[in-house]
Structures are given as structure tokens and as C-alpha cells.
Amino acid sequence: MAAPRILSGIKPTGRPHLGNYFGMMQPAIAWQHKGEAFYFIADYHALTTVHDPAALRQHTRDAALDFLACGLDPAKAVLFRQSDVPEVTELAWLLTCLTPMPMLENCHAYKDHVAKGKIPSHGLFAYPVLMAADILLYNSNVVPVGKDQKQHVEVTRDLAEKTNRIFGEVFTIPEASIVPEMATVIGLDGQKMSKSHNNTIGLFEEEKALRKKVMGITTDSQPVEAPKDPATSSIVALYRLFASADDVATMEAQFRAGGIGYGDFKKRLFGAIWETFEPFRARRAALEADPTNVDTVLAEGAARARAVALPTIDRVRRAMGLR
Ligand code: TYM
């Protein structure tokens, strides 16, 4: 069987957080050894919320640096900026013409926005179609994502199947790849970690800021001596992402036994986070010391991405009667 084509993206709306890392970046980095991997910084998608050009440029660069620092190897995986292959917006239009409105009205990012009484932009409404274009333009088989993106991959599959039914075998049908234990990483307040909930822990926080955030994790008000429930604790849930099974079992037993306060457990969690990202911080500092490095990686990535995208868009144009 041919090596799978793997594709995923991250939106540069701020610095990546632990949810992005465990939900997508870490699995994507593992996939780079198993096939042809294409990873991109979704700057077109970020425009649905970021309207400050300097901030968008900075976040885009930071996301690329963070991904490289965490272990993305540009010799193995293609790293590129979404907007360096503008044909993706053309494909999004072609797919838009086949997209039933109710399918998008049913997508939860749009529904949540409306439920909050906010007026969605057309970009937010059509967001899943641009995402489908991302996935289909590169003939992807596997899309490593967190659970919140599952619905968007299903929309992609529906649109690809519909296109193939009407116009012949144009698209590869992709599949989401979700690591069950990392599907939804929770944030400081116990809800899903998300920039929009303001409950994130960034991958490259300063030591003091990180300590402050971890010490601020929401807990109940059980006194030190009381037994505590590890199953409902955000501290334990986050610790599971970093510690060995033995260390997690020790913390769970100590929760149940009582006699240790939440502050001590939080310190242990802080230590685990800080240590895990230590090598990444060192690598990031080295990458930042050579500012042309990331530009070169993104330029080479764009050329490799275009080499796949151009034949696909040509195939779709012809199939639909545009050539
Ligand atoms: P974005 O930037 O919101 O998130 C990037 C990835 O991080 C995952 N993620 C989480 N996983 C587990 N727990 C969490 N708390 C958590 N928060 C975020 C997301 O599921 C995602 O995989 N629409 C995408 C970007 C995109 C894309 C694509 C992805 C654009 N086109 C094509 C795949 C294929 C997004 O909003 O990413």
C-alpha cells in the first residue's frame, strides 16, 4: 500500500496551547514518520477573528517556530503557510457551490456563535468549506485533529463524496485521526482548553506566568486533610498528559488518602509541564537565533505544497467544466 498522505493545520490566532499540542501537534509529529505529511498555518482561517495585520504575521511566524521547536522535521514533513497556496480559496468556491446551507447551519462553531447572540461573518459560516478545500487539495488520507474538528472532517467527506458522485473520481476521501486520550484537553477551569475560553496554558509560557496559571487551576474547597476525588480533578487530568502511569497512580492514591493540599499537587504538575517542554524551549531559542531559518522552511514548504495543489485544482476545474 502507498504511504498515506497526512494533513493538518493550526490557526494562528494566538500562541499554541496544550490542547493544540496534545490534540494535534504531537500526533502530527508522530505521523511525519509514517507517510507524506503536510502541515500548515491556517492564516486564511485566522482572518475570521484576527484583524490586525502585524499580529497575524507574528502569530503565523510563532506558530511555525513552535511547531518546529516541538519536533516537526522539515526534512520529513512539509510546513507551509495556507495563503502561500491561494488556489485553496478557488477550490473552496467550487465546493461552496455544492454545499447545502443546512449542512453549515448545523456546524457547532457557527451554532455556538449564534447562540451567544453574536452576528457571524460569512467567513465563519463558510469556515468548514475552506477546511474541506485544505484537506482535498492535497489528496489527504489522514487528518490528525482534536475532537472539536471531527465534524469538519465529516463535512469534508460528504462534500468529497458528493463531488465524486456528480463529476467522477475527483477527490480522495479523508479520515480524521483522533487520539482518544487527547481528544479534548481541558483548561484551567475544567472546560475544554480554548483561546476563546481564556483558560489556556501556552507551550512556551515564561516560568513565572506558567506557575501562576497552574496555581490558579480551579478546585473545590476541600481542606488539606480531606480525601479528594481524582476522577473529577483538573489537576489530575492535566498531570495524566505529562506523567508516567506510576506517577499518575501515586497522585491518584494520594488524592484519595487525604493529607495533601491542592497547592502541593499543583506544584508537582507545574514541575512536570516545565520539564517536559525544557528541550523544546532550548530548540526554540536556537531556531529564533537564526531568523532566516523559518522563512526558508516556509518558502520551501510552499513550493512543495504547490506542486501537489496545482495538479489537483487543474483536475477539479476540468471535471467541473471550467477548462
Ligand atoms: P485550531 O487552531 O483551533 O486547533 C488546532 C488543533 O488543535 C486541536 N485542539 C484541541 N485538541 C484537544 N483538546 C483541546 N482542548 C484542543 N483545542 C484545540 C484542534 O482540534 C485542532 O486539531 N480548523 C482548524 C485548522 C484547520 C485545519 C484545516 C485542520 C484549517 N484547515 C484542515 C485540519 C485540516 C482549527 O481551528 O485549528
Tab-separated table of N, CA and C and ligand atoms in Angstrom, residues 7-11 17 19-20 23-24 40 42 45 82 127 131 134-135 143-149 152 182-186 192-195, ligand 1:
chain	number	residue	atom	x	y	z
A	7	LEU	N	-2.414	15.284	6.581
A	7	LEU	CA	-2.503	16.752	6.529
A	7	LEU	C	-3.210	17.285	7.767
A	8	SER	N	-2.682	18.385	8.309
A	8	SER	CA	-3.426	19.094	9.347
A	8	SER	C	-2.981	20.553	9.399
A	9	GLY	N	-3.765	21.368	10.107
A	9	GLY	CA	-3.457	22.796	10.190
A	9	GLY	C	-3.727	23.351	11.569
A	10	ILE	N	-3.120	24.490	11.812
A	10	ILE	CA	-3.364	25.214	13.076
A	10	ILE	C	-3.598	26.678	12.736
A	11	LYS	N	-4.565	27.267	13.449
A	11	LYS	CA	-4.963	28.648	13.169
A	11	LYS	C	-4.092	29.602	13.981
A	17	HIS	N	-1.433	26.253	22.469
A	17	HIS	CA	-1.576	25.855	23.878
A	17	HIS	C	-1.534	24.327	24.009
A	19	GLY	N	-3.794	22.163	24.516
A	19	GLY	CA	-4.838	21.475	23.743
A	19	GLY	C	-4.373	21.267	22.308
A	20	ASN	N	-3.801	22.314	21.711
A	20	ASN	CA	-3.273	22.199	20.336
A	20	ASN	C	-2.155	21.163	20.300
A	23	GLY	N	-3.640	17.527	21.240
A	23	GLY	CA	-4.710	17.145	20.315
A	23	GLY	C	-4.215	16.993	18.888
A	24	MET	N	-3.290	17.849	18.479
A	24	MET	CA	-2.875	17.813	17.077
A	24	MET	C	-1.368	17.766	16.863
A	40	PHE	N	0.173	22.929	7.921
A	40	PHE	CA	0.173	24.334	7.523
A	40	PHE	C	-0.374	25.243	8.623
A	42	ALA	N	-2.873	28.042	9.275
A	42	ALA	CA	-4.118	28.412	8.585
A	42	ALA	C	-4.398	29.914	8.739
A	45	HIS	N	-7.896	31.109	7.604
A	45	HIS	CA	-8.919	30.833	8.622
A	45	HIS	C	-8.828	31.823	9.784
A	82	GLN	N	-0.837	28.564	4.730
A	82	GLN	CA	-2.026	28.292	3.903
A	82	GLN	C	-2.131	29.283	2.739
A	127	TYR	N	-16.446	28.575	6.996
A	127	TYR	CA	-15.175	28.042	7.515
A	127	TYR	C	-14.975	26.548	7.183
A	131	MET	N	-11.958	24.578	5.000
A	131	MET	CA	-11.218	23.470	5.602
A	131	MET	C	-11.286	22.227	4.711
A	134	ASP	N	-8.811	22.682	2.041
A	134	ASP	CA	-7.450	22.381	2.527
A	134	ASP	C	-7.159	20.893	2.419
A	135	ILE	N	-8.109	20.129	2.896
A	135	ILE	CA	-7.881	18.679	3.004
A	135	ILE	C	-7.867	18.029	1.621
A	143	VAL	N	-6.235	12.872	8.658
A	143	VAL	CA	-6.235	14.241	9.182
A	143	VAL	C	-6.164	14.182	10.718
A	144	PRO	N	-4.965	14.318	11.297
A	144	PRO	CA	-4.859	14.283	12.760
A	144	PRO	C	-5.402	15.576	13.371
A	145	VAL	N	-6.420	15.448	14.218
A	145	VAL	CA	-7.069	16.621	14.824
A	145	VAL	C	-7.588	16.274	16.213
A	146	GLY	N	-7.950	17.303	16.980
A	146	GLY	CA	-8.687	17.113	18.225
A	146	GLY	C	-10.155	16.868	17.896
A	147	LYS	N	-10.910	16.462	18.924
A	147	LYS	CA	-12.312	16.068	18.706
A	147	LYS	C	-13.153	17.209	18.147
A	148	ASP	N	-12.819	18.449	18.510
A	148	ASP	CA	-13.641	19.581	18.059
A	148	ASP	C	-13.640	19.746	16.533
A	149	GLN	N	-12.695	19.096	15.851
A	149	GLN	CA	-12.624	19.238	14.394
A	149	GLN	C	-13.241	18.052	13.645
A	152	HIS	N	-15.925	18.826	11.157
A	152	HIS	CA	-15.439	19.457	9.926
A	152	HIS	C	-14.872	18.418	8.953
A	182	MET	N	-6.413	12.158	24.131
A	182	MET	CA	-6.049	13.560	23.908
A	182	MET	C	-7.164	14.305	23.153
A	183	ALA	N	-8.314	13.650	22.987
A	183	ALA	CA	-9.362	14.191	22.104
A	183	ALA	C	-9.815	15.580	22.551
A	184	THR	N	-9.965	15.745	23.880
A	184	THR	CA	-10.350	17.056	24.419
A	184	THR	C	-9.528	17.332	25.672
A	185	VAL	N	-8.516	18.153	25.533
A	185	VAL	CA	-7.687	18.537	26.683
A	185	VAL	C	-8.444	19.643	27.431
A	186	ILE	N	-8.522	19.503	28.749
A	186	ILE	CA	-9.282	20.517	29.498
A	186	ILE	C	-8.374	21.673	29.924
A	192	LYS	N	-13.199	22.602	28.171
A	192	LYS	CA	-12.245	22.363	27.090
A	192	LYS	C	-11.253	23.522	26.979
A	193	MET	N	-9.970	23.208	26.859
A	193	MET	CA	-8.976	24.287	26.721
A	193	MET	C	-9.155	24.960	25.367
A	194	SER	N	-9.320	26.281	25.398
A	194	SER	CA	-9.588	27.015	24.162
A	194	SER	C	-9.241	28.485	24.357
A	195	LYS	N	-8.653	29.083	23.301
A	195	LYS	CA	-8.315	30.509	23.390
A	195	LYS	C	-9.564	31.326	23.696
B	1	TYM	P1	-7.131	25.246	15.811
B	1	TYM	O1	-6.006	26.199	15.598
B	1	TYM	O2	-8.346	25.735	16.511
B	1	TYM	O3	-6.638	23.986	16.581
B	1	TYM	C1	-5.529	23.243	16.112
B	1	TYM	C2	-5.696	21.797	16.541
B	1	TYM	O4	-5.723	21.715	17.961
B	1	TYM	C3	-6.822	20.914	18.367
B	1	TYM	N1	-7.310	21.372	19.683
B	1	TYM	C4	-7.538	20.557	20.706
B	1	TYM	N2	-7.382	19.217	20.850
B	1	TYM	C5	-7.686	18.677	22.059
B	1	TYM	N3	-8.102	19.422	23.124
B	1	TYM	C6	-8.268	20.762	23.022
B	1	TYM	N4	-8.676	21.462	24.084
B	1	TYM	C7	-7.985	21.381	21.770
B	1	TYM	N5	-8.030	22.664	21.329
B	1	TYM	C8	-7.614	22.640	20.034
B	1	TYM	C9	-7.875	21.112	17.286
B	1	TYM	O5	-8.795	20.044	17.280
B	1	TYM	C10	-7.019	21.178	16.040
B	1	TYM	O6	-6.764	19.883	15.536
B	1	TYM	N6	-9.893	24.401	11.800
B	1	TYM	C11	-8.618	24.045	12.374
B	1	TYM	C12	-7.452	24.476	11.474
B	1	TYM	C13	-7.552	23.915	10.117
B	1	TYM	C14	-7.438	22.551	9.740
B	1	TYM	C15	-7.641	22.511	8.345
B	1	TYM	C16	-7.195	21.364	10.449
B	1	TYM	C17	-7.803	24.640	8.977
B	1	TYM	N7	-7.858	23.802	7.936
B	1	TYM	C18	-7.596	21.306	7.626
B	1	TYM	C19	-7.154	20.155	9.731
B	1	TYM	C20	-7.359	20.147	8.353
B	1	TYM	C21	-8.535	24.774	13.708
B	1	TYM	O7	-9.371	25.555	14.022
B	1	TYM	O8	-7.471	24.588	14.401
